[in-house]
Structure formats: structure tokens, C-alpha cells
């Protein structure tokens, strides 16, 4: 095939005489190139030469009717059919392989035909001119390459001389004059064919040099394109990173704003909490100190007992307030940790139930207290923080007892997947709709029907909700004024031992 790189191929890389390239690869490629560029012109040349060869037969008819048979035989039986055969053959693939030797023979045969005519009629200049035409066609027209064309031309000259000397009516002058013309024509032909082939070969090299340069340029372009692609990719990536960084900073900024707002909010809440707390503490403290001062002035034993009772109640209230506050501050300080253990849930509900059977509110108001276990096994072992769960239950059931004057209180649980759902229902005083959403905030106390037996800290539900959140659960309330309330909460648990049929 064609050599890839032609940049090194110079004019010197070919033989000065045969004009062949030293590199056989290049020579083969040139032959292909030359054939592709020439075969159509060669084909047309054969057709035209055949026509001219036939047309000149008319001259035979006019000038040499006595040799018409021989001459026309040469023309129409040998040369013209040969020319036409080559013309026809040029349409087939095989032509590419044999075209140069073939047209070499055509040159010689056509030349020989005319040579014979010259030998028969040595004094007729028409045929000498005919041979000149054959030289012209052979050297420049039929695309025979320089070397073969030169050999064919010289062979024709040689044949002429041999035939003229041995068979013709020998007129050396005539032969000499003809030779002069023929040799001149052959020299001109050789010169023309030589230069034309050199320029063909140079063109061939040039074309392939250009092709090779183009290839180089294409490779460089490809490399550049790849580089540009890589750079673009890098730029895009950097852009994306920058955008991500910007987004990260924006979120960070927003987080900071939120954190700042939260800090401000919590600062406000803390101030409010402190104000509230001092108020809440001062009330029972005032009660204790006030009634302690009055003790000496009590006029009867009953009055003294009443004062002592008030002091004890206020003391208890103060204690539970301080306990709640301590719990809250532990939560806020992050000291309070959830510690899970496995225990029997049914034992816990039983314990809580028994505890509230003794509750003064339940006893005094004759409330019906009941509970229902969602899992009725003897044992239902779960894993969660037992202490916190008990505290939560006590807070909610204690509220139910506090805020129910008559009727019943029922608490129950059920298991949904790996969640424990508790419900505490009462038929108590209920909570107005507009207050329900603030119920779990600190110091939230609904100011309705508050009696001494309903004294509270307003912290119980806030603590309850915080505990539940810490344990991954939550709480909500459904309540209707004067009809009752339902507090329901859930928390995730691990179930250790359970008879599944009873769930
Ligand atoms: P407190 O110590 O005042 O009970 P909580 O945080 O436990 O504080 O409750 C907040 C407020 O929610 C109570 O003051 C009460 O007004 C209302 N509340 C809580 N539970 C019930 C209930 N079961 N029925 C009616 N009101 C309730």
C-alpha cells in the first residue's frame, strides 16, 4: 500500500533512467495512481487511433489501389481489430494488470503495420508521415510509460531499418532521410515522455506528501480537540465544584441564620422561663412563709391544722416543681441519657394501674380506672427505657386524674410493627381547641376550672414530649371541652418475647 509518510521521499529516490522509485511500495502506489489517472485517456486514445487508422485506409484506396488487399488486411484484419480489442478490454479489471505490456505491443504492431507499408512503397511520403503519427500517439497519447514507449519506438525504428534493407527496394538515401525524421521524432517522443513521467511522479509524491501532512494535521487537530475536551471537562468540573461550594456556603449561611435565630429564641425562652420559674416558685414559697408566720396566731387547733396542711401542700408543690425543673435542666444540659433495658411491659402497666388506684383524685371522685394490655401474654418482654416510659405514663395518667371530676380513665397500649402505641382516655374537663397546640410548651397551663386539686407546674407535658422525642417517639392530643381528652403517644421498641397469636 501507499507509504504513510512521504515527506522523506525526494526526486532523487527514483532511478534516472527507468524513473522507477527505489521504494517498491512507492512504485506500486505510483502505478496504481498512474493507472487511475490514465486509463480513461488511454481508452479514448485507442478509439481515436483505431478511427484514424481506418480513415487513412481511404488514402490507400486513392494512392495505392494495387496494394489495397495487403494494406487493408494490415489495417482492418490486424491493427484496427487489435486496437478495438484493447479498447474493449480497458473496460475490464484485468486491463489494470496488463495494460502497459499490452499497449507496448499495440505500439509495435501499429508501427510495424505502417513500416510494412513504407517498405512496400518507399517513395510514398504518406506512410512515413503515418509512422510519425504512430510515434506521436505511442509516446504521448496512449499513456505508455516512458521506458516501454522508448523501447517500442526504437523497436519500430529497428524493424523499419531491417525490413527496408532486406526486403525493400533498397534506396539508402531514402532510408537515411526517413531515419533522420524517425530518430528525431523518437528523440522528441522520449524527451516528452520522460519529462511528462517525471512530472507525473513528482505530482504523485506531492499529492501524497499533502495527504500525509493532512493526516498529521488531522492527528494534531484530534490531539488539540482532545485537549480542549479535557480542559472543558476540567472547567466544567471546577464549575460544578464551585457551584456546590456556593450552595454549601449558602446552606451554611442559612444554617447560621437559623442557629442565630434559634439562639436568640432560646435566649428569649430562657429569660421567659426564668421569669416564669421565679413566679412559680415564689407562689408556693409565699404560701409557706405566709402561713408559717400565721401559725403562732392560729386561734384554734383546726385552724392550726389547716395552716400546717397548706404549708405541707405548698411544700409538696414546690418539691415537684423543683423536680421538674431539675429534669428539664438535665435534658437541656444533655446529661439525661436514655438507657434501654428489657422488661415485662404488662408488669409495668399493672404497677402504674395499682399506683393510681391509690391516687386521692381517683378515690375521692370515685373515678373508674381501667387499663388494657395490647398483648395479653403473661409476659411481654420489650426493650426500651423503662424509667422514662413509666414517668411518661405517670405524667399523662396523673393529668387525666387531676382534670377529670367524674367518669372514667382508661389507658391501653397496642403494638404496630416495632412501635408501641399508648393511649390515655379520660372523661374530664377537656381542653379548648385553641390551647391544644401549646399544650406541650413549658409552663403551659390551661386557665379553666382550676381548683386547688388541679395545681400543677405546667412542665409535665413539656418534659413528657422531650422524653418521647429523645426516644424517637412523639405525642398528640385529641380533646373536647367538657367531654374528655385522649392523649396518645408512640415510641419505637424492640420486642424480645411474645406470643404472636395474642397481638
Ligand atoms: P400541669 O402540671 O399544669 O398539669 P402539664 O404540662 O402536665 O402541667 O399540663 C399542662 C396543662 O394541660 C395543664 O395545666 C392542663 O390545663 C392541661 N391538661 C393536661 N392534661 C389534661 C387532661 N387530661 N385534661 C384536661 N386538661 C389537661
Short mmCIF file of C-alpha atoms and ligand atoms in Angstrom, two decimals:
data_model
loop_
_atom_site.label_atom_id
_atom_site.label_comp_id
_atom_site.label_asym_id
_atom_site.label_seq_id
_atom_site.Cartn_x
_atom_site.Cartn_y
_atom_site.Cartn_z
CA UNK A 1 0.00 0.00 0.00
CA UNK A 2 0.96 3.63 -0.10
CA UNK A 3 3.69 4.59 2.35
CA UNK A 4 2.29 6.66 5.18
CA UNK A 5 4.95 9.28 5.29
CA UNK A 6 6.06 10.77 2.00
CA UNK A 7 7.83 13.76 3.46
CA UNK A 8 11.17 12.00 3.16
CA UNK A 9 10.70 10.97 -0.47
CA UNK A 10 12.65 13.24 -2.81
CA UNK A 11 13.20 13.36 -6.52
CA UNK A 12 16.50 11.54 -6.00
CA UNK A 13 14.71 8.48 -4.73
CA UNK A 14 13.97 7.34 -8.27
CA UNK A 15 16.18 5.86 -10.97
CA UNK A 16 17.33 8.47 -13.51
CA UNK A 17 16.91 6.06 -16.41
CA UNK A 18 13.91 3.87 -15.74
CA UNK A 19 12.33 6.52 -13.49
CA UNK A 20 11.24 3.75 -11.10
CA UNK A 21 11.03 4.67 -7.43
CA UNK A 22 13.61 2.93 -5.31
CA UNK A 23 10.95 2.02 -2.81
CA UNK A 24 8.83 -0.80 -4.26
CA UNK A 25 5.95 0.35 -2.10
CA UNK A 26 6.05 3.77 -3.67
CA UNK A 27 6.47 2.27 -7.14
CA UNK A 28 3.40 0.13 -6.70
CA UNK A 29 1.42 3.03 -5.31
CA UNK A 30 2.53 5.20 -8.21
CA UNK A 31 1.47 2.55 -10.73
CA UNK A 32 -1.99 2.48 -9.18
CA UNK A 33 -2.13 6.25 -9.15
CA UNK A 34 -0.94 6.46 -12.77
CA UNK A 35 -3.41 3.83 -13.94
CA UNK A 36 -6.33 5.50 -12.18
CA UNK A 37 -5.42 8.84 -13.73
CA UNK A 38 -4.71 7.50 -17.22
CA UNK A 39 -6.81 4.52 -18.18
CA UNK A 40 -9.72 6.59 -19.44
CA UNK A 41 -7.48 8.80 -21.57
CA UNK A 42 -5.71 5.66 -22.82
CA UNK A 43 -9.03 4.05 -23.74
CA UNK A 44 -10.10 7.12 -25.73
CA UNK A 45 -6.70 7.25 -27.40
CA UNK A 46 -7.21 3.69 -28.65
CA UNK A 47 -10.58 4.51 -30.08
CA UNK A 48 -9.29 7.61 -31.82
CA UNK A 49 -6.19 5.81 -33.11
CA UNK A 50 -8.39 2.98 -34.46
CA UNK A 51 -10.60 5.53 -36.21
CA UNK A 52 -7.61 7.36 -37.72
CA UNK A 53 -6.00 4.07 -38.73
CA UNK A 54 -9.21 3.17 -40.54
CA UNK A 55 -9.72 6.62 -42.07
CA UNK A 56 -6.23 6.55 -43.55
CA UNK A 57 -7.30 3.36 -45.38
CA UNK A 58 -9.11 5.76 -47.71
CA UNK A 59 -5.72 7.12 -48.77
CA UNK A 60 -4.65 3.54 -49.63
CA UNK A 61 -7.64 3.37 -51.91
CA UNK A 62 -6.68 6.56 -53.70
CA UNK A 63 -2.90 6.26 -53.88
CA UNK A 64 -2.15 2.54 -53.94
CA UNK A 65 -5.08 0.56 -55.26
CA UNK A 66 -2.64 -2.18 -56.39
CA UNK A 67 -1.72 -2.95 -52.73
CA UNK A 68 -5.15 -2.42 -51.39
CA UNK A 69 -5.51 -6.05 -50.35
CA UNK A 70 -2.31 -6.14 -48.29
CA UNK A 71 -2.73 -2.70 -46.83
CA UNK A 72 -6.37 -3.17 -45.89
CA UNK A 73 -5.58 -6.58 -44.49
CA UNK A 74 -2.96 -4.96 -42.25
CA UNK A 75 -5.35 -2.20 -41.30
CA UNK A 76 -8.68 -3.96 -40.94
CA UNK A 77 -7.70 -7.52 -40.10
CA UNK A 78 -4.75 -6.93 -37.80
CA UNK A 79 -4.20 -3.43 -36.40
CA UNK A 80 -7.69 -1.92 -36.09
CA UNK A 81 -9.25 -5.07 -34.53
CA UNK A 82 -6.27 -5.19 -32.15
CA UNK A 83 -6.80 -1.53 -31.21
CA UNK A 84 -10.52 -2.07 -30.72
CA UNK A 85 -9.88 -5.22 -28.66
CA UNK A 86 -7.63 -3.23 -26.34
CA UNK A 87 -10.30 -0.52 -26.20
CA UNK A 88 -12.87 -3.15 -25.19
CA UNK A 89 -10.51 -4.80 -22.76
CA UNK A 90 -9.99 -1.47 -20.97
CA UNK A 91 -13.47 -1.89 -19.54
CA UNK A 92 -12.41 -4.99 -17.63
CA UNK A 93 -10.47 -5.33 -14.40
CA UNK A 94 -7.75 -7.46 -15.99
CA UNK A 95 -6.74 -4.41 -18.04
CA UNK A 96 -5.09 -2.87 -14.99
CA UNK A 97 -2.66 -5.78 -14.75
CA UNK A 98 -1.66 -5.99 -18.40
CA UNK A 99 -2.29 -2.55 -19.82
CA UNK A 100 1.34 -1.40 -20.14
CA UNK A 101 2.77 -4.51 -21.93
CA UNK A 102 -0.41 -4.64 -24.00
CA UNK A 103 -0.21 -1.09 -25.26
CA UNK A 104 3.52 -1.62 -25.77
CA UNK A 105 2.61 -4.35 -28.27
CA UNK A 106 -0.09 -2.21 -29.80
CA UNK A 107 2.52 0.48 -30.40
CA UNK A 108 4.84 -2.04 -32.07
CA UNK A 109 2.10 -3.75 -34.11
CA UNK A 110 0.62 -0.45 -35.29
CA UNK A 111 4.14 0.79 -36.06
CA UNK A 112 5.02 -2.46 -37.86
CA UNK A 113 1.88 -2.18 -39.99
CA UNK A 114 2.95 1.24 -41.21
CA UNK A 115 6.61 0.09 -41.52
CA UNK A 116 5.47 -2.66 -43.89
CA UNK A 117 3.59 -0.07 -45.95
CA UNK A 118 6.65 2.18 -46.05
CA UNK A 119 8.84 -0.76 -47.11
CA UNK A 120 6.41 -1.68 -49.88
CA UNK A 121 6.08 1.94 -51.03
CA UNK A 122 9.39 3.56 -50.02
CA UNK A 123 8.84 6.62 -52.12
CA UNK A 124 5.43 7.45 -50.82
CA UNK A 125 5.86 10.08 -48.08
CA UNK A 126 2.31 9.46 -46.87
CA UNK A 127 3.36 6.34 -44.99
CA UNK A 128 6.47 7.90 -43.49
CA UNK A 129 4.18 10.59 -42.11
CA UNK A 130 1.93 7.80 -40.86
CA UNK A 131 4.79 6.34 -38.84
CA UNK A 132 5.45 9.80 -37.38
CA UNK A 133 1.83 9.88 -36.28
CA UNK A 134 2.27 6.44 -34.72
CA UNK A 135 5.28 7.74 -32.80
CA UNK A 136 3.30 10.74 -31.69
CA UNK A 137 0.44 8.56 -30.48
CA UNK A 138 2.76 5.98 -28.91
CA UNK A 139 4.85 8.45 -26.95
CA UNK A 140 2.32 10.94 -25.71
CA UNK A 141 -1.17 9.76 -26.45
CA UNK A 142 -1.78 6.19 -25.36
CA UNK A 143 -0.22 6.73 -21.91
CA UNK A 144 2.53 4.17 -22.31
CA UNK A 145 5.14 4.91 -19.68
CA UNK A 146 8.40 6.44 -20.80
CA UNK A 147 10.68 3.38 -20.74
CA UNK A 148 8.36 1.00 -22.60
CA UNK A 149 7.41 3.75 -25.04
CA UNK A 150 11.09 4.37 -25.78
CA UNK A 151 11.75 0.66 -26.33
CA UNK A 152 8.66 0.35 -28.55
CA UNK A 153 9.67 3.43 -30.58
CA UNK A 154 13.23 2.19 -31.04
CA UNK A 155 11.98 -1.32 -31.92
CA UNK A 156 9.77 0.17 -34.64
CA UNK A 157 12.77 2.07 -35.99
CA UNK A 158 14.85 -1.08 -35.89
CA UNK A 159 12.19 -3.09 -37.68
CA UNK A 160 11.92 -0.41 -40.33
CA UNK A 161 15.62 -0.49 -40.98
CA UNK A 162 15.79 -4.30 -41.10
CA UNK A 163 12.81 -4.63 -43.39
CA UNK A 164 13.82 -1.72 -45.59
CA UNK A 165 17.30 -3.12 -46.08
CA UNK A 166 16.38 -6.78 -46.58
CA UNK A 167 13.03 -6.65 -48.32
CA UNK A 168 12.52 -3.19 -49.75
CA UNK A 169 13.75 -1.73 -52.96
CA UNK A 170 16.93 -0.51 -51.41
CA UNK A 171 17.37 3.20 -51.61
CA UNK A 172 19.80 4.01 -48.81
CA UNK A 173 19.19 7.73 -49.22
CA UNK A 174 15.54 7.28 -48.71
CA UNK A 175 16.12 5.11 -45.65
CA UNK A 176 18.61 7.61 -44.31
CA UNK A 177 16.22 10.56 -44.78
CA UNK A 178 13.38 8.60 -43.17
CA UNK A 179 15.66 7.58 -40.29
CA UNK A 180 16.53 11.22 -39.76
CA UNK A 181 12.86 12.08 -39.30
CA UNK A 182 12.06 8.95 -37.34
CA UNK A 183 15.00 9.33 -34.95
CA UNK A 184 14.09 12.99 -34.40
CA UNK A 185 10.51 12.03 -33.71
CA UNK A 186 11.62 9.26 -31.34
CA UNK A 187 14.01 11.59 -29.51
CA UNK A 188 11.30 14.22 -29.15
CA UNK A 189 8.91 11.48 -28.01
CA UNK A 190 11.39 10.12 -25.50
CA UNK A 191 12.07 13.61 -24.21
CA UNK A 192 8.39 14.41 -23.91
CA UNK A 193 7.51 11.08 -22.30
CA UNK A 194 10.47 11.35 -19.91
CA UNK A 195 9.50 14.80 -18.71
CA UNK A 196 5.84 14.02 -18.54
CA UNK A 197 6.54 10.89 -16.46
CA UNK A 198 8.86 12.82 -14.14
CA UNK A 199 6.19 15.44 -13.59
CA UNK A 200 3.60 12.67 -13.07
CA UNK A 201 5.82 11.08 -10.44
CA UNK A 202 6.50 14.43 -8.78
CA UNK A 203 2.79 15.13 -8.69
CA UNK A 204 2.24 11.73 -7.19
CA UNK A 205 4.78 12.45 -4.43
CA UNK A 206 3.36 15.89 -3.85
CA UNK A 207 -0.18 14.61 -3.56
CA UNK A 208 0.91 12.02 -1.04
CA UNK A 209 3.04 14.50 0.85
CA UNK A 210 -0.03 16.69 1.12
CA UNK A 211 -2.10 13.69 2.19
CA UNK A 212 0.48 12.79 4.81
CA UNK A 213 0.65 16.39 6.03
CA UNK A 214 -3.15 16.46 6.15
CA UNK A 215 -3.03 13.29 8.19
CA UNK A 216 -0.53 14.92 10.55
CA UNK A 217 -2.73 17.98 10.80
CA UNK A 218 -5.75 15.77 11.46
CA UNK A 219 -3.82 13.94 14.20
CA UNK A 220 -2.67 17.23 15.73
CA UNK A 221 -6.22 18.56 15.46
CA UNK A 222 -7.53 15.45 17.15
CA UNK A 223 -4.95 15.88 19.92
CA UNK A 224 -5.94 19.53 20.26
CA UNK A 225 -9.61 18.65 20.28
CA UNK A 226 -8.94 16.09 22.99
CA UNK A 227 -7.00 18.67 24.97
CA UNK A 228 -9.81 21.18 24.58
CA UNK A 229 -12.28 18.47 25.59
CA UNK A 230 -10.21 17.64 28.66
CA UNK A 231 -9.87 21.30 29.58
CA UNK A 232 -13.59 21.84 29.08
CA UNK A 233 -14.31 18.83 31.24
CA UNK A 234 -11.93 20.14 33.89
CA UNK A 235 -13.52 23.56 33.71
CA UNK A 236 -16.99 22.06 33.95
CA UNK A 237 -15.91 20.02 36.96
CA UNK A 238 -14.38 23.09 38.60
CA UNK A 239 -17.58 24.97 37.83
CA UNK A 240 -19.65 22.23 39.41
CA UNK A 241 -17.37 22.18 42.42
CA UNK A 242 -17.66 25.95 42.69
CA UNK A 243 -21.43 25.77 42.40
CA UNK A 244 -21.52 23.03 45.03
CA UNK A 245 -19.25 25.15 47.24
CA UNK A 246 -21.51 28.17 46.73
CA UNK A 247 -24.57 26.03 47.53
CA UNK A 248 -22.76 24.66 50.60
CA UNK A 249 -21.92 28.17 51.76
CA UNK A 250 -25.48 29.35 51.16
CA UNK A 251 -26.82 26.43 53.24
CA UNK A 252 -24.15 27.12 55.84
CA UNK A 253 -25.18 30.76 55.92
CA UNK A 254 -28.83 29.78 56.19
CA UNK A 255 -27.96 27.29 58.93
CA UNK A 256 -26.06 30.02 60.72
CA UNK A 257 -29.00 32.40 60.39
CA UNK A 258 -31.32 29.67 61.71
CA UNK A 259 -28.88 28.85 64.51
CA UNK A 260 -28.64 32.55 65.36
CA UNK A 261 -32.42 32.87 65.35
CA UNK A 262 -32.66 29.73 67.48
CA UNK A 263 -30.06 31.07 69.88
CA UNK A 264 -31.96 34.34 70.13
CA UNK A 265 -35.21 32.45 70.51
CA UNK A 266 -33.75 30.16 73.15
CA UNK A 267 -32.30 33.19 74.90
CA UNK A 268 -35.77 34.73 74.96
CA UNK A 269 -37.28 31.44 76.08
CA UNK A 270 -34.70 31.14 78.82
CA UNK A 271 -35.48 34.64 80.08
CA UNK A 272 -39.20 33.84 79.91
CA UNK A 273 -38.53 30.51 81.60
CA UNK A 274 -36.57 32.20 84.40
CA UNK A 275 -39.27 34.82 84.86
CA UNK A 276 -41.93 32.11 84.91
CA UNK A 277 -39.90 29.93 87.20
CA UNK A 278 -39.32 32.64 89.77
CA UNK A 279 -43.02 33.42 89.65
CA UNK A 280 -43.97 29.73 90.01
CA UNK A 281 -41.52 29.25 92.88
CA UNK A 282 -42.49 32.45 94.62
CA UNK A 283 -46.18 31.48 94.79
CA UNK A 284 -45.76 28.32 96.92
CA UNK A 285 -42.87 29.93 98.83
CA UNK A 286 -45.10 32.89 99.75
CA UNK A 287 -47.72 30.35 100.83
CA UNK A 288 -45.22 28.50 103.02
CA UNK A 289 -43.70 31.61 104.62
CA UNK A 290 -47.06 33.40 104.95
CA UNK A 291 -48.78 30.50 106.67
CA UNK A 292 -45.69 29.67 108.77
CA UNK A 293 -45.91 33.24 110.16
CA UNK A 294 -49.58 32.77 110.81
CA UNK A 295 -49.01 29.54 112.78
CA UNK A 296 -48.47 31.44 116.04
CA UNK A 297 -51.65 33.37 115.54
CA UNK A 298 -53.87 30.35 114.95
CA UNK A 299 -56.91 30.64 117.15
CA UNK A 300 -57.96 27.02 117.22
CA UNK A 301 -56.47 23.60 116.73
CA UNK A 302 -58.46 23.20 113.49
CA UNK A 303 -57.10 26.47 112.16
CA UNK A 304 -53.57 25.39 113.09
CA UNK A 305 -54.04 22.05 111.28
CA UNK A 306 -55.42 23.90 108.27
CA UNK A 307 -52.33 26.18 108.17
CA UNK A 308 -49.98 23.19 108.54
CA UNK A 309 -51.86 21.43 105.73
CA UNK A 310 -51.44 24.44 103.44
CA UNK A 311 -47.73 24.64 104.30
CA UNK A 312 -47.27 20.90 103.50
CA UNK A 313 -49.23 21.19 100.22
CA UNK A 314 -47.20 24.20 99.12
CA UNK A 315 -44.02 22.39 100.13
CA UNK A 316 -45.00 19.35 98.06
CA UNK A 317 -45.87 21.59 95.12
CA UNK A 318 -42.53 23.35 95.44
CA UNK A 319 -40.75 19.98 95.54
CA UNK A 320 -42.47 18.69 92.40
CA UNK A 321 -41.74 22.00 90.68
CA UNK A 322 -38.08 21.77 91.60
CA UNK A 323 -38.01 18.11 90.45
CA UNK A 324 -39.49 19.07 87.10
CA UNK A 325 -37.06 21.96 86.73
CA UNK A 326 -34.15 19.67 87.56
CA UNK A 327 -35.38 17.17 84.94
CA UNK A 328 -35.68 19.92 82.35
CA UNK A 329 -32.23 21.31 83.05
CA UNK A 330 -30.77 17.81 82.87
CA UNK A 331 -32.38 17.36 79.47
CA UNK A 332 -31.05 20.72 78.29
CA UNK A 333 -27.57 20.01 79.59
CA UNK A 334 -27.62 16.69 77.73
CA UNK A 335 -26.96 14.80 80.98
CA UNK A 336 -30.14 12.85 80.80
CA UNK A 337 -29.44 9.74 78.78
CA UNK A 338 -31.79 7.10 77.52
CA UNK A 339 -30.82 3.73 78.95
CA UNK A 340 -32.58 0.77 77.47
CA UNK A 341 -33.31 -2.45 79.25
CA UNK A 342 -35.57 -5.44 78.70
CA UNK A 343 -38.62 -5.69 80.92
CA UNK A 344 -42.15 -7.00 81.03
CA UNK A 345 -44.48 -4.28 79.74
CA UNK A 346 -47.50 -5.94 81.30
CA UNK A 347 -45.86 -5.72 84.74
CA UNK A 348 -45.27 -2.01 84.15
CA UNK A 349 -48.92 -1.31 83.24
CA UNK A 350 -50.02 -3.28 86.29
CA UNK A 351 -47.68 -1.26 88.52
CA UNK A 352 -48.94 2.06 87.14
CA UNK A 353 -52.54 0.92 87.47
CA UNK A 354 -52.07 -0.09 91.11
CA UNK A 355 -50.29 3.16 91.84
CA UNK A 356 -53.19 5.28 90.55
CA UNK A 357 -55.80 3.19 92.33
CA UNK A 358 -54.39 4.88 95.44
CA UNK A 359 -54.48 8.36 93.86
CA UNK A 360 -56.59 10.72 96.06
CA UNK A 361 -58.37 12.16 92.99
CA UNK A 362 -59.41 8.68 91.83
CA UNK A 363 -60.51 7.70 95.30
CA UNK A 364 -62.25 10.95 96.29
CA UNK A 365 -64.11 11.34 93.00
CA UNK A 366 -64.84 7.67 92.63
CA UNK A 367 -63.33 7.54 89.17
CA UNK A 368 -63.37 4.28 87.26
CA UNK A 369 -59.75 3.46 86.45
CA UNK A 370 -59.04 0.66 84.00
CA UNK A 371 -56.36 -0.48 81.59
CA UNK A 372 -56.00 -2.89 78.70
CA UNK A 373 -52.85 -4.65 77.54
CA UNK A 374 -52.46 -4.97 73.78
CA UNK A 375 -50.52 -8.20 74.26
CA UNK A 376 -52.28 -10.47 76.68
CA UNK A 377 -49.41 -12.87 77.35
CA UNK A 378 -48.34 -13.47 80.90
CA UNK A 379 -45.06 -11.92 79.90
CA UNK A 380 -44.45 -9.37 77.19
CA UNK A 381 -40.80 -8.51 77.17
CA UNK A 382 -39.72 -5.39 75.31
CA UNK A 383 -36.58 -3.30 75.29
CA UNK A 384 -36.71 0.44 75.88
CA UNK A 385 -36.02 2.92 78.71
CA UNK A 386 -38.36 1.59 81.43
CA UNK A 387 -37.90 4.50 83.82
CA UNK A 388 -38.73 7.15 81.20
CA UNK A 389 -41.70 5.18 79.88
CA UNK A 390 -43.07 4.89 83.41
CA UNK A 391 -42.50 8.61 84.01
CA UNK A 392 -44.33 9.45 80.78
CA UNK A 393 -47.27 7.24 81.70
CA UNK A 394 -47.41 8.67 85.23
CA UNK A 395 -47.37 12.26 83.87
CA UNK A 396 -50.24 11.65 81.47
CA UNK A 397 -52.37 9.49 83.77
CA UNK A 398 -51.75 11.90 86.63
CA UNK A 399 -53.09 14.73 84.43
CA UNK A 400 -56.10 12.61 83.49
CA UNK A 401 -56.83 12.01 87.19
CA UNK A 402 -56.29 15.68 88.00
CA UNK A 403 -58.51 17.03 85.24
CA UNK A 404 -61.37 14.51 85.49
CA UNK A 405 -64.15 15.22 88.00
CA UNK A 406 -66.33 12.26 87.18
CA UNK A 407 -66.42 9.28 84.90
CA UNK A 408 -63.51 7.11 83.91
CA UNK A 409 -59.90 6.93 82.95
CA UNK A 410 -58.63 4.18 80.75
CA UNK A 411 -55.19 3.52 79.45
CA UNK A 412 -54.17 0.90 76.92
CA UNK A 413 -51.42 0.01 74.51
CA UNK A 414 -51.06 -1.79 71.21
CA UNK A 415 -48.12 -2.87 69.07
CA UNK A 416 -47.82 -1.64 65.49
CA UNK A 417 -44.76 -3.13 63.83
CA UNK A 418 -41.90 -2.23 66.11
CA UNK A 419 -43.76 0.67 67.67
CA UNK A 420 -45.51 0.82 70.99
CA UNK A 421 -48.68 2.94 70.87
CA UNK A 422 -50.16 4.11 74.17
CA UNK A 423 -53.48 5.84 74.69
CA UNK A 424 -54.83 7.50 77.85
CA UNK A 425 -58.52 8.43 77.69
CA UNK A 426 -60.47 10.38 80.24
CA UNK A 427 -63.94 11.86 80.57
CA UNK A 428 -62.55 15.02 82.14
CA UNK A 429 -62.90 18.74 81.64
CA UNK A 430 -61.22 18.69 78.20
CA UNK A 431 -59.01 21.30 76.62
CA UNK A 432 -60.17 24.16 74.40
CA UNK A 433 -59.15 23.72 70.74
CA UNK A 434 -57.04 26.89 70.62
CA UNK A 435 -54.97 25.77 73.63
CA UNK A 436 -54.25 22.26 72.38
CA UNK A 437 -51.35 23.25 70.15
CA UNK A 438 -49.48 24.96 73.01
CA UNK A 439 -50.13 22.17 75.48
CA UNK A 440 -46.65 20.71 75.24
CA UNK A 441 -44.85 24.01 75.80
CA UNK A 442 -43.24 24.82 79.17
CA UNK A 443 -45.39 26.44 81.85
CA UNK A 444 -48.45 25.96 79.69
CA UNK A 445 -51.45 25.72 81.93
CA UNK A 446 -54.97 25.96 80.66
CA UNK A 447 -56.72 28.53 82.81
CA UNK A 448 -60.07 26.80 83.07
CA UNK A 449 -61.83 25.40 86.11
CA UNK A 450 -58.59 25.42 88.03
CA UNK A 451 -59.14 24.21 91.56
CA UNK A 452 -56.56 23.53 94.26
CA UNK A 453 -56.65 19.83 93.40
CA UNK A 454 -55.50 20.69 89.90
CA UNK A 455 -52.42 22.59 90.89
CA UNK A 456 -49.58 21.83 88.56
CA UNK A 457 -46.29 23.13 87.33
CA UNK A 458 -47.13 23.37 83.62
CA UNK A 459 -43.97 21.43 82.92
CA UNK A 460 -45.19 17.80 82.91
CA UNK A 461 -46.27 17.61 79.26
CA UNK A 462 -43.20 19.56 78.08
CA UNK A 463 -40.97 17.04 79.83
CA UNK A 464 -43.05 14.14 78.50
CA UNK A 465 -42.75 15.34 74.92
CA UNK A 466 -38.99 15.87 75.31
CA UNK A 467 -38.55 12.33 76.69
CA UNK A 468 -40.53 10.89 73.78
CA UNK A 469 -38.53 12.85 71.23
CA UNK A 470 -35.31 11.58 72.79
CA UNK A 471 -36.61 8.04 72.46
CA UNK A 472 -37.64 8.54 68.82
CA UNK A 473 -41.36 8.89 69.50
CA UNK A 474 -44.00 11.63 69.74
CA UNK A 475 -47.25 12.58 71.43
CA UNK A 476 -50.53 14.17 70.39
CA UNK A 477 -53.82 15.10 71.96
CA UNK A 478 -57.43 14.95 70.92
CA UNK A 479 -59.82 16.67 73.28
CA UNK A 480 -63.29 18.13 73.54
CA UNK A 481 -64.24 20.67 76.17
CA UNK A 482 -66.33 19.12 78.96
CA UNK A 483 -66.27 15.72 77.30
CA UNK A 484 -62.77 14.46 77.83
CA UNK A 485 -59.33 14.04 76.33
CA UNK A 486 -57.30 11.36 74.61
CA UNK A 487 -53.52 11.58 74.88
CA UNK A 488 -51.78 9.14 72.55
CA UNK A 489 -48.09 8.60 72.11
CA UNK A 490 -45.80 6.14 70.35
CA UNK A 491 -42.20 5.08 70.62
CA UNK A 492 -40.02 2.53 68.89
CA UNK A 493 -39.23 -0.61 70.87
CA UNK A 494 -37.56 -3.97 70.45
CA UNK A 495 -39.79 -6.96 71.12
CA UNK A 496 -37.95 -9.75 72.94
CA UNK A 497 -40.55 -12.33 73.84
CA UNK A 498 -44.06 -12.51 72.62
CA UNK A 499 -46.77 -14.99 71.67
CA UNK A 500 -47.64 -13.60 68.24
CA UNK A 501 -51.18 -15.07 68.27
CA UNK A 502 -52.16 -12.71 71.01
CA UNK A 503 -51.11 -9.46 69.39
P1 LIG B 1 -49.58 20.69 84.93
O1 LIG B 1 -48.52 20.41 85.93
O2 LIG B 1 -50.15 22.06 85.00
O3 LIG B 1 -50.59 19.62 84.81
P2 LIG B 1 -48.83 19.78 82.35
O4 LIG B 1 -47.74 20.19 81.41
O5 LIG B 1 -48.86 18.38 82.75
O6 LIG B 1 -48.77 20.74 83.57
O7 LIG B 1 -50.20 20.15 81.66
C1 LIG B 1 -50.34 21.38 81.06
C2 LIG B 1 -51.76 21.79 81.06
O8 LIG B 1 -52.54 20.97 80.17
C3 LIG B 1 -52.46 21.60 82.35
O9 LIG B 1 -52.27 22.74 83.19
C4 LIG B 1 -53.89 21.42 81.97
O10 LIG B 1 -54.53 22.66 81.84
C5 LIG B 1 -53.85 20.77 80.65
N1 LIG B 1 -54.10 19.32 80.73
C6 LIG B 1 -53.16 18.34 80.76
N2 LIG B 1 -53.76 17.12 80.76
C7 LIG B 1 -55.09 17.33 80.73
C8 LIG B 1 -56.25 16.48 80.72
N3 LIG B 1 -56.13 15.14 80.73
N4 LIG B 1 -57.46 17.06 80.70
C9 LIG B 1 -57.58 18.42 80.64
N5 LIG B 1 -56.54 19.26 80.65
C10 LIG B 1 -55.31 18.75 80.69
#
